[in-house]
């Protein structure tokens, strides 16, 4: 499978400032596969050490900080050879603070070795200060497969090449628009977890897709039990299962009472933070105004939460894949929550700053996301239907007219720029950054 993160891994390999790498990502997102594939393609060999399967390897890190000796012990125990053109992969390191801490010594004393670490709950492990080698590691995060990556896996490279080639904001011909729209429906069903995608693209087996997604959500549930405080486990589980209910509401602001009647924020904050640290959910704060730095305008009491992956959200909501053949139903199901989740995943891959959202009460207005691109902030609305009247985008422009260069709307309509409103077809979400740049150039010409 083609994964675009391979380009970031190559940059890491070639950087003269390279440090040991920590690759973060949720369970089943493809961390191990991409590191092995990277080692196979770009190194003479790779040496793979799984600390969950071989817990005894961790003893080598407890007894010494001498990285040369650690590597010698690993080579003798595993029978694998290591040289300076070997990618050394430490996998499932989240429960082994000595292994994580050793990265500091690899960075300082043996920088010639290329070391990459992975683990499914690394975000949790790294939130504990004792195991964090500050300033001595590089980070990358691997997310679920994007729609563009899904198209490659599905044998639709021609559709990607067409979208890559777009240089003008003008309607997309039906010969491309219609198949892209249909493929996006498939992607909403499978999501971006590599095994789920493989079950569809290789075998066209929708039952296997369902089974894989159920297994992944079950594995997340088992991970919840790894919270050090056992009292938090049921709270984490309740928040996780409340996500479809939260997103089905007109006002998608997270409400603790939806988790459990009478629930209070202070009782559930740690459980929610665990899910955020584990990268299983994304937390999107309400912004009070489009100013810089964007974090300075966060309303920390108001936020929305989304699942790590659209397919997992669909499975969690128990939406049957049959909706996949019913016109626009898959896009509009539970207030377009799948579409919002999908757009958020795409935006997070393209922009360094986590998106926010903006809202106002009496009368109610809500802009689904606001994004920062360079030093500009843009409002974003997600419309899962072809009826695209944008009341909230109009209100946002009225209120912040001096700060609005461009408004962005995702919908099932064609690509167009109407005054300062850029309509992006949902299937082009992965091209948002490029399309904003083109739209701004167009506006400057007039």
Tab-separated table of C-alpha atoms in Angstrom:
chain	number	residue	atom	x	y	z
A	1	UNK	CA	0.000	0.000	0.000
A	2	UNK	CA	1.196	3.492	-0.804
A	3	UNK	CA	1.538	5.660	2.326
A	4	UNK	CA	2.618	9.279	1.887
A	5	UNK	CA	4.410	9.268	5.270
A	6	UNK	CA	7.244	7.406	3.528
A	7	UNK	CA	8.319	10.828	2.155
A	8	UNK	CA	8.650	12.185	5.721
A	9	UNK	CA	10.621	9.097	6.746
A	10	UNK	CA	13.047	9.638	3.844
A	11	UNK	CA	13.521	13.282	4.927
A	12	UNK	CA	14.245	12.037	8.446
A	13	UNK	CA	16.809	9.517	7.126
A	14	UNK	CA	18.621	12.175	5.080
A	15	UNK	CA	18.562	14.964	7.675
A	16	UNK	CA	21.943	15.972	9.062
A	17	UNK	CA	20.105	16.788	12.305
A	18	UNK	CA	18.507	13.341	12.526
A	19	UNK	CA	17.729	11.999	16.006
A	20	UNK	CA	16.113	8.692	17.002
A	21	UNK	CA	12.541	8.672	15.735
A	22	UNK	CA	9.338	8.048	17.669
A	23	UNK	CA	6.482	7.079	15.354
A	24	UNK	CA	3.128	7.590	17.053
A	25	UNK	CA	-0.255	6.280	15.982
A	26	UNK	CA	-3.183	4.241	17.216
A	27	UNK	CA	-3.305	0.461	17.189
A	28	UNK	CA	-3.704	-1.101	13.706
A	29	UNK	CA	-2.854	2.109	11.825
A	30	UNK	CA	0.179	0.535	10.112
A	31	UNK	CA	3.177	1.694	12.185
A	32	UNK	CA	5.097	-1.597	12.066
A	33	UNK	CA	4.352	-2.213	8.395
A	34	UNK	CA	5.523	1.238	7.265
A	35	UNK	CA	8.770	1.042	9.281
A	36	UNK	CA	9.601	-2.399	7.861
A	37	UNK	CA	8.716	-1.230	4.347
A	38	UNK	CA	10.874	1.874	4.846
A	39	UNK	CA	13.761	-0.298	6.048
A	40	UNK	CA	13.335	-2.658	3.097
A	41	UNK	CA	13.254	0.125	0.489
A	42	UNK	CA	15.808	2.612	1.804
A	43	UNK	CA	18.378	0.620	3.834
A	44	UNK	CA	20.555	-2.402	3.142
A	45	UNK	CA	18.627	-4.168	5.933
A	46	UNK	CA	16.437	-3.618	8.949
A	47	UNK	CA	16.625	-5.184	12.430
A	48	UNK	CA	13.273	-5.573	14.146
A	49	UNK	CA	12.814	-5.940	17.913
A	50	UNK	CA	9.341	-6.394	19.384
A	51	UNK	CA	9.429	-5.789	23.141
A	52	UNK	CA	5.936	-7.143	23.682
A	53	UNK	CA	6.831	-10.508	22.114
A	54	UNK	CA	10.329	-10.577	23.620
A	55	UNK	CA	10.107	-8.825	26.978
A	56	UNK	CA	13.531	-10.186	27.948
A	57	UNK	CA	15.123	-7.755	25.446
A	58	UNK	CA	14.183	-4.913	27.801
A	59	UNK	CA	16.697	-6.250	30.372
A	60	UNK	CA	19.554	-5.125	28.113
A	61	UNK	CA	18.388	-1.530	28.629
A	62	UNK	CA	18.010	-1.849	32.401
A	63	UNK	CA	21.551	-3.024	33.059
A	64	UNK	CA	23.515	-0.425	31.025
A	65	UNK	CA	23.309	2.923	29.232
A	66	UNK	CA	26.153	1.895	26.888
A	67	UNK	CA	24.422	1.872	23.495
A	68	UNK	CA	27.174	-0.174	21.832
A	69	UNK	CA	26.741	-2.897	24.407
A	70	UNK	CA	22.937	-2.762	24.117
A	71	UNK	CA	23.152	-3.292	20.339
A	72	UNK	CA	25.690	-6.101	20.744
A	73	UNK	CA	23.379	-7.902	23.175
A	74	UNK	CA	20.389	-7.437	20.862
A	75	UNK	CA	22.346	-8.817	17.903
A	76	UNK	CA	23.516	-11.881	19.836
A	77	UNK	CA	20.057	-12.584	21.294
A	78	UNK	CA	18.174	-12.191	18.026
A	79	UNK	CA	20.712	-13.307	15.434
A	80	UNK	CA	20.137	-10.102	13.449
A	81	UNK	CA	23.049	-8.082	12.060
A	82	UNK	CA	23.275	-4.336	12.617
A	83	UNK	CA	25.503	-1.838	10.840
A	84	UNK	CA	25.274	1.865	10.016
A	85	UNK	CA	23.029	1.150	7.013
A	86	UNK	CA	20.537	-0.855	9.072
A	87	UNK	CA	17.236	0.611	10.201
A	88	UNK	CA	16.850	-0.455	13.840
A	89	UNK	CA	13.159	-0.789	14.756
A	90	UNK	CA	12.075	-0.956	18.398
A	91	UNK	CA	8.385	-1.907	18.445
A	92	UNK	CA	5.781	-1.961	21.247
A	93	UNK	CA	8.019	0.127	23.514
A	94	UNK	CA	5.194	1.904	25.347
A	95	UNK	CA	5.522	-0.228	28.503
A	96	UNK	CA	9.328	-0.028	28.666
A	97	UNK	CA	10.529	3.385	29.903
A	98	UNK	CA	14.177	2.277	29.905
A	99	UNK	CA	13.984	1.599	26.168
A	100	UNK	CA	12.416	5.011	25.517
A	101	UNK	CA	14.942	6.690	27.793
A	102	UNK	CA	17.864	4.991	25.971
A	103	UNK	CA	17.070	7.105	22.895
A	104	UNK	CA	18.808	9.985	24.664
A	105	UNK	CA	22.066	7.998	24.738
A	106	UNK	CA	21.699	6.768	21.164
A	107	UNK	CA	21.259	10.414	20.141
A	108	UNK	CA	24.274	11.664	22.117
A	109	UNK	CA	26.737	8.778	21.832
A	110	UNK	CA	25.961	6.798	18.669
A	111	UNK	CA	24.162	9.165	16.270
A	112	UNK	CA	25.397	7.137	13.274
A	113	UNK	CA	22.721	4.497	13.961
A	114	UNK	CA	19.227	4.992	12.561
A	115	UNK	CA	16.670	4.068	15.223
A	116	UNK	CA	12.877	4.217	14.918
A	117	UNK	CA	10.464	3.370	17.740
A	118	UNK	CA	6.770	2.561	17.592
A	119	UNK	CA	4.043	1.607	20.017
A	120	UNK	CA	0.279	1.768	20.122
A	121	UNK	CA	-0.052	3.763	23.338
A	122	UNK	CA	3.117	5.841	23.033
A	123	UNK	CA	1.153	9.052	23.554
A	124	UNK	CA	0.236	7.757	27.004
A	125	UNK	CA	3.774	6.611	27.809
A	126	UNK	CA	5.277	9.929	26.729
A	127	UNK	CA	2.898	11.884	28.951
A	128	UNK	CA	4.884	10.467	31.898
A	129	UNK	CA	7.918	12.744	32.362
A	130	UNK	CA	10.183	9.947	33.643
A	131	UNK	CA	10.382	8.222	30.280
A	132	UNK	CA	10.663	11.220	28.005
A	133	UNK	CA	14.081	12.017	26.466
A	134	UNK	CA	13.430	15.742	25.998
A	135	UNK	CA	15.049	17.249	22.907
A	136	UNK	CA	16.719	13.980	21.929
A	137	UNK	CA	14.117	12.522	19.572
A	138	UNK	CA	12.222	13.356	16.398
A	139	UNK	CA	8.496	12.703	16.177
A	140	UNK	CA	6.193	11.619	13.382
A	141	UNK	CA	2.550	10.569	13.610
A	142	UNK	CA	1.000	8.074	11.223
A	143	UNK	CA	-2.719	8.580	10.773
A	144	UNK	CA	-5.310	6.366	9.065
A	145	UNK	CA	-5.056	6.220	5.284
A	146	UNK	CA	-6.336	9.327	3.523
A	147	UNK	CA	-8.889	9.134	0.728
A	148	UNK	CA	-6.053	9.712	-1.746
A	149	UNK	CA	-4.148	6.740	-0.306
A	150	UNK	CA	-7.358	4.700	-0.429
A	151	UNK	CA	-7.673	5.462	-4.161
A	152	UNK	CA	-4.125	4.195	-4.767
A	153	UNK	CA	-4.920	0.990	-2.869
A	154	UNK	CA	-8.162	0.590	-4.827
A	155	UNK	CA	-6.344	0.733	-8.183
A	156	UNK	CA	-7.595	4.241	-8.985
A	157	UNK	CA	-4.235	5.937	-9.489
A	158	UNK	CA	-5.690	7.711	-12.557
A	159	UNK	CA	-8.188	9.563	-10.341
A	160	UNK	CA	-5.357	10.699	-8.047
A	161	UNK	CA	-3.305	11.828	-11.036
A	162	UNK	CA	-6.263	13.831	-12.310
A	163	UNK	CA	-6.720	15.610	-8.966
A	164	UNK	CA	-2.948	16.143	-8.697
A	165	UNK	CA	-3.017	17.822	-12.123
A	166	UNK	CA	-5.701	20.413	-11.300
A	167	UNK	CA	-4.229	23.904	-11.661
A	168	UNK	CA	-7.402	25.994	-12.029
A	169	UNK	CA	-10.528	26.316	-9.924
A	170	UNK	CA	-13.198	25.185	-12.362
A	171	UNK	CA	-15.870	22.472	-12.371
A	172	UNK	CA	-14.622	18.893	-12.500
A	173	UNK	CA	-15.970	16.938	-15.500
A	174	UNK	CA	-18.569	14.271	-14.713
A	175	UNK	CA	-16.193	11.602	-16.027
A	176	UNK	CA	-14.071	12.246	-12.918
A	177	UNK	CA	-16.632	13.745	-10.521
A	178	UNK	CA	-19.022	10.774	-10.525
A	179	UNK	CA	-16.481	7.986	-9.896
A	180	UNK	CA	-14.756	10.063	-7.194
A	181	UNK	CA	-18.110	10.580	-5.484
A	182	UNK	CA	-18.806	6.820	-5.595
A	183	UNK	CA	-15.318	5.917	-4.324
A	184	UNK	CA	-15.743	8.339	-1.419
A	185	UNK	CA	-18.825	6.373	-0.354
A	186	UNK	CA	-16.630	3.250	-0.272
A	187	UNK	CA	-14.080	5.088	1.846
A	188	UNK	CA	-16.754	6.154	4.345
A	189	UNK	CA	-17.579	2.469	4.770
A	190	UNK	CA	-14.011	1.118	5.088
A	191	UNK	CA	-12.369	4.101	6.745
A	192	UNK	CA	-8.597	4.386	6.557
A	193	UNK	CA	-7.367	1.516	8.718
A	194	UNK	CA	-5.045	-0.448	6.384
A	195	UNK	CA	-6.477	-3.898	7.147
A	196	UNK	CA	-10.034	-2.685	6.592
A	197	UNK	CA	-9.000	-1.028	3.312
A	198	UNK	CA	-7.252	-4.243	2.222
A	199	UNK	CA	-10.367	-6.336	2.866
A	200	UNK	CA	-12.283	-4.130	0.453
A	201	UNK	CA	-9.676	-3.275	-2.196
A	202	UNK	CA	-8.250	-6.801	-2.474
A	203	UNK	CA	-11.256	-9.036	-1.747
A	204	UNK	CA	-14.351	-6.766	-2.037
A	205	UNK	CA	-15.487	-8.466	1.180
A	206	UNK	CA	-17.762	-6.104	3.102
A	207	UNK	CA	-18.364	-8.646	5.895
A	208	UNK	CA	-14.609	-8.863	6.447
A	209	UNK	CA	-14.477	-5.045	6.585
A	210	UNK	CA	-17.135	-5.083	9.304
A	211	UNK	CA	-15.270	-7.801	11.203
A	212	UNK	CA	-11.932	-5.960	11.030
A	213	UNK	CA	-13.454	-2.710	12.273
A	214	UNK	CA	-15.182	-4.564	15.133
A	215	UNK	CA	-11.873	-6.192	16.088
A	216	UNK	CA	-10.123	-2.816	16.105
A	217	UNK	CA	-12.771	-1.172	18.297
A	218	UNK	CA	-12.580	-4.205	20.625
A	219	UNK	CA	-8.796	-3.830	20.832
A	220	UNK	CA	-9.233	-0.171	21.808
A	221	UNK	CA	-11.596	-1.269	24.566
A	222	UNK	CA	-8.942	-3.667	25.854
A	223	UNK	CA	-6.431	-0.816	25.829
A	224	UNK	CA	-8.742	1.288	28.019
A	225	UNK	CA	-8.109	-1.221	30.796
A	226	UNK	CA	-4.415	-0.238	30.718
A	227	UNK	CA	-5.191	3.057	32.458
A	228	UNK	CA	-3.236	2.957	35.745
A	229	UNK	CA	-6.361	3.883	37.716
A	230	UNK	CA	-8.894	1.052	37.237
A	231	UNK	CA	-11.746	3.400	38.229
A	232	UNK	CA	-11.138	5.322	34.974
A	233	UNK	CA	-11.745	2.325	32.696
A	234	UNK	CA	-15.579	2.485	32.657
A	235	UNK	CA	-15.438	6.283	32.231
A	236	UNK	CA	-13.137	5.993	29.197
A	237	UNK	CA	-15.435	3.364	27.713
A	238	UNK	CA	-18.553	5.486	28.278
A	239	UNK	CA	-16.972	8.556	26.635
A	240	UNK	CA	-15.867	6.427	23.669
A	241	UNK	CA	-19.334	4.967	23.157
A	242	UNK	CA	-20.955	8.400	23.533
A	243	UNK	CA	-19.167	9.851	20.471
A	244	UNK	CA	-21.925	8.961	17.949
A	245	UNK	CA	-24.554	10.473	20.294
A	246	UNK	CA	-22.467	13.610	20.758
A	247	UNK	CA	-22.034	14.059	16.998
A	248	UNK	CA	-25.685	13.288	16.204
A	249	UNK	CA	-26.779	16.460	17.967
A	250	UNK	CA	-27.363	19.733	16.104
A	251	UNK	CA	-24.968	21.483	18.448
A	252	UNK	CA	-22.015	19.096	18.528
A	253	UNK	CA	-20.364	20.662	21.562
A	254	UNK	CA	-19.298	17.855	23.910
A	255	UNK	CA	-21.679	17.489	26.853
A	256	UNK	CA	-20.689	15.268	29.763
A	257	UNK	CA	-24.335	14.537	30.581
A	258	UNK	CA	-24.609	12.686	27.255
A	259	UNK	CA	-21.959	10.287	28.613
A	260	UNK	CA	-23.949	9.620	31.766
A	261	UNK	CA	-26.871	11.350	33.432
A	262	UNK	CA	-25.511	13.700	36.089
A	263	UNK	CA	-21.880	13.347	34.899
A	264	UNK	CA	-19.633	16.280	35.768
A	265	UNK	CA	-16.621	17.501	33.841
A	266	UNK	CA	-14.156	17.115	36.706
A	267	UNK	CA	-15.104	13.428	37.119
A	268	UNK	CA	-14.490	12.592	33.452
A	269	UNK	CA	-11.687	14.968	32.405
A	270	UNK	CA	-8.868	12.462	33.073
A	271	UNK	CA	-10.666	9.737	31.132
A	272	UNK	CA	-11.171	12.045	28.156
A	273	UNK	CA	-7.542	13.197	28.273
A	274	UNK	CA	-6.418	9.552	28.190
A	275	UNK	CA	-8.317	9.078	24.910
A	276	UNK	CA	-6.745	12.261	23.493
A	277	UNK	CA	-3.206	11.240	24.567
A	278	UNK	CA	-3.776	7.815	23.008
A	279	UNK	CA	-4.720	9.546	19.690
A	280	UNK	CA	-8.018	7.627	19.705
A	281	UNK	CA	-10.052	10.842	19.714
A	282	UNK	CA	-9.406	14.414	18.571
A	283	UNK	CA	-10.466	17.351	20.688
A	284	UNK	CA	-11.462	20.509	18.785
A	285	UNK	CA	-11.789	23.625	20.961
A	286	UNK	CA	-14.205	26.468	20.372
A	287	UNK	CA	-12.459	29.664	19.296
A	288	UNK	CA	-13.889	33.005	20.345
A	289	UNK	CA	-12.326	34.970	17.459
A	290	UNK	CA	-9.974	34.480	14.475
A	291	UNK	CA	-6.799	35.870	16.038
A	292	UNK	CA	-3.156	34.799	16.264
A	293	UNK	CA	-1.877	32.804	17.975
A	294	UNK	CA	-5.041	30.781	17.511
A	295	UNK	CA	-4.653	29.071	20.913
A	296	UNK	CA	-4.952	32.439	22.683
A	297	UNK	CA	-8.632	32.554	21.690
A	298	UNK	CA	-9.574	29.052	22.873
A	299	UNK	CA	-12.631	28.654	25.058
A	300	UNK	CA	-11.338	25.717	27.095
A	301	UNK	CA	-14.792	24.946	28.466
A	302	UNK	CA	-16.276	24.224	25.024
A	303	UNK	CA	-15.023	21.584	22.587
A	304	UNK	CA	-16.130	18.834	20.215
A	305	UNK	CA	-14.617	15.369	19.984
A	306	UNK	CA	-14.195	13.174	16.924
A	307	UNK	CA	-13.044	9.592	16.369
A	308	UNK	CA	-9.617	8.747	14.957
A	309	UNK	CA	-11.152	7.301	11.792
A	310	UNK	CA	-14.378	7.646	9.800
A	311	UNK	CA	-14.781	3.886	9.329
A	312	UNK	CA	-14.383	3.289	13.044
A	313	UNK	CA	-16.929	6.034	13.787
A	314	UNK	CA	-19.375	4.386	11.368
A	315	UNK	CA	-18.849	1.014	13.073
A	316	UNK	CA	-19.147	2.575	16.531
A	317	UNK	CA	-22.458	4.144	15.466
A	318	UNK	CA	-23.621	0.718	14.188
A	319	UNK	CA	-24.385	2.175	10.745
A	320	UNK	CA	-24.796	-0.686	8.276
A	321	UNK	CA	-22.757	-0.570	5.053
A	322	UNK	CA	-26.017	-0.883	3.083
A	323	UNK	CA	-26.344	2.912	3.430
A	324	UNK	CA	-23.411	2.877	1.006
A	325	UNK	CA	-25.769	2.246	-1.942
A	326	UNK	CA	-28.487	4.712	-0.966
A	327	UNK	CA	-27.743	7.998	-2.715
A	328	UNK	CA	-26.443	10.643	-0.324
A	329	UNK	CA	-27.626	8.901	2.818
A	330	UNK	CA	-24.150	7.927	3.988
A	331	UNK	CA	-23.068	11.592	3.840
A	332	UNK	CA	-26.104	12.943	5.685
A	333	UNK	CA	-26.429	10.201	8.337
A	334	UNK	CA	-26.504	11.539	11.893
A	335	UNK	CA	-26.221	15.220	10.952
A	336	UNK	CA	-23.318	14.693	8.558
A	337	UNK	CA	-21.035	13.563	11.384
A	338	UNK	CA	-19.141	11.128	9.130
A	339	UNK	CA	-18.392	13.971	6.714
A	340	UNK	CA	-17.185	16.259	9.503
A	341	UNK	CA	-14.998	13.498	10.912
A	342	UNK	CA	-13.560	12.807	7.443
A	343	UNK	CA	-12.831	16.506	6.754
A	344	UNK	CA	-11.170	16.949	10.156
A	345	UNK	CA	-8.884	13.952	9.509
A	346	UNK	CA	-7.877	15.468	6.179
A	347	UNK	CA	-7.276	18.973	7.584
A	348	UNK	CA	-5.110	17.603	10.423
A	349	UNK	CA	-2.835	15.962	7.831
A	350	UNK	CA	-2.300	19.247	5.978
A	351	UNK	CA	-2.059	21.991	8.597
A	352	UNK	CA	0.325	22.173	11.503
A	353	UNK	CA	-2.128	23.875	13.876
A	354	UNK	CA	-5.014	21.783	15.205
A	355	UNK	CA	-8.322	23.109	13.778
A	356	UNK	CA	-10.823	24.880	16.045
A	357	UNK	CA	-14.494	25.706	15.574
A	358	UNK	CA	-16.502	28.908	16.084
A	359	UNK	CA	-20.022	29.307	17.439
A	360	UNK	CA	-22.419	31.867	18.827
A	361	UNK	CA	-25.749	31.481	20.659
A	362	UNK	CA	-29.027	33.429	20.473
A	363	UNK	CA	-29.519	33.020	17.581
A	364	UNK	CA	-27.335	29.934	17.107
A	365	UNK	CA	-24.550	29.958	14.529
A	366	UNK	CA	-21.715	27.464	14.179
A	367	UNK	CA	-18.798	27.250	11.765
A	368	UNK	CA	-17.632	23.634	11.805
A	369	UNK	CA	-13.891	24.376	11.757
A	370	UNK	CA	-11.499	27.273	11.569
A	371	UNK	CA	-8.025	26.534	10.250
A	372	UNK	CA	-4.735	28.397	10.320
A	373	UNK	CA	-2.730	28.394	7.087
A	374	UNK	CA	0.527	30.296	7.490
A	375	UNK	CA	-0.634	33.523	9.189
A	376	UNK	CA	-4.188	33.486	7.876
A	377	UNK	CA	-7.273	31.973	9.484
A	378	UNK	CA	-10.102	30.560	7.373
A	379	UNK	CA	-13.605	29.473	8.350
A	380	UNK	CA	-14.657	26.024	7.107
A	381	UNK	CA	-18.150	24.610	6.805
A	382	UNK	CA	-18.984	20.979	5.998
A	383	UNK	CA	-22.233	20.366	4.141
A	384	UNK	CA	-23.136	16.736	3.576
A	385	UNK	CA	-25.923	17.584	1.146
A	386	UNK	CA	-26.225	19.574	-2.058
A	387	UNK	CA	-28.374	22.159	-0.238
A	388	UNK	CA	-25.519	24.421	0.789
A	389	UNK	CA	-26.924	27.635	2.174
A	390	UNK	CA	-24.195	28.837	4.535
A	391	UNK	CA	-25.900	30.985	7.198
A	392	UNK	CA	-23.069	30.555	9.678
A	393	UNK	CA	-20.358	31.416	7.129
A	394	UNK	CA	-22.286	34.599	6.264
A	395	UNK	CA	-22.572	35.526	9.943
A	396	UNK	CA	-18.861	34.834	10.483
A	397	UNK	CA	-18.007	37.166	7.585
A	398	UNK	CA	-20.277	39.905	8.952
A	399	UNK	CA	-18.680	39.646	12.377
A	400	UNK	CA	-15.032	39.385	11.310
A	401	UNK	CA	-15.137	41.051	7.882
A	402	UNK	CA	-11.641	42.561	8.160
A	403	UNK	CA	-10.109	39.122	8.826
A	404	UNK	CA	-11.861	36.996	6.205
A	405	UNK	CA	-9.845	36.602	2.997
A	406	UNK	CA	-11.628	33.419	1.978
A	407	UNK	CA	-14.443	31.192	3.228
A	408	UNK	CA	-14.338	27.442	2.568
A	409	UNK	CA	-17.239	25.059	2.169
A	410	UNK	CA	-17.030	21.292	1.649
A	411	UNK	CA	-20.086	19.794	-0.025
A	412	UNK	CA	-21.295	17.400	-2.727
A	413	UNK	CA	-21.312	20.316	-5.210
A	414	UNK	CA	-18.624	20.888	-7.814
A	415	UNK	CA	-15.380	22.810	-7.409
A	416	UNK	CA	-16.024	26.554	-7.714
A	417	UNK	CA	-14.993	29.960	-6.399
A	418	UNK	CA	-17.955	32.306	-5.951
A	419	UNK	CA	-16.739	35.705	-4.763
A	420	UNK	CA	-14.805	34.801	-1.573
A	421	UNK	CA	-16.540	31.420	-1.080
A	422	UNK	CA	-14.526	28.385	-2.201
A	423	UNK	CA	-16.631	25.241	-2.625
A	424	UNK	CA	-14.533	22.074	-2.437
A	425	UNK	CA	-16.131	18.717	-3.344
A	426	UNK	CA	-15.823	16.421	-0.318
A	427	UNK	CA	-13.628	14.008	-2.271
A	428	UNK	CA	-10.990	16.754	-2.719
A	429	UNK	CA	-10.498	17.414	1.013
A	430	UNK	CA	-6.894	16.135	0.795
A	431	UNK	CA	-6.144	19.020	-1.610
A	432	UNK	CA	-7.455	21.807	0.655
A	433	UNK	CA	-4.099	23.515	1.173
A	434	UNK	CA	-3.363	23.600	-2.569
A	435	UNK	CA	-6.890	24.803	-3.440
A	436	UNK	CA	-6.769	27.607	-0.861
A	437	UNK	CA	-3.498	28.791	-2.414
A	438	UNK	CA	-5.061	28.791	-5.904
A	439	UNK	CA	-8.189	30.617	-4.664
A	440	UNK	CA	-6.131	33.332	-2.965
A	441	UNK	CA	-4.165	33.863	-6.199
A	442	UNK	CA	-7.441	34.199	-8.129
A	443	UNK	CA	-8.787	36.766	-5.652
A	444	UNK	CA	-5.593	38.824	-5.891
A	445	UNK	CA	-5.990	39.030	-9.678
A	446	UNK	CA	-9.377	40.766	-9.373
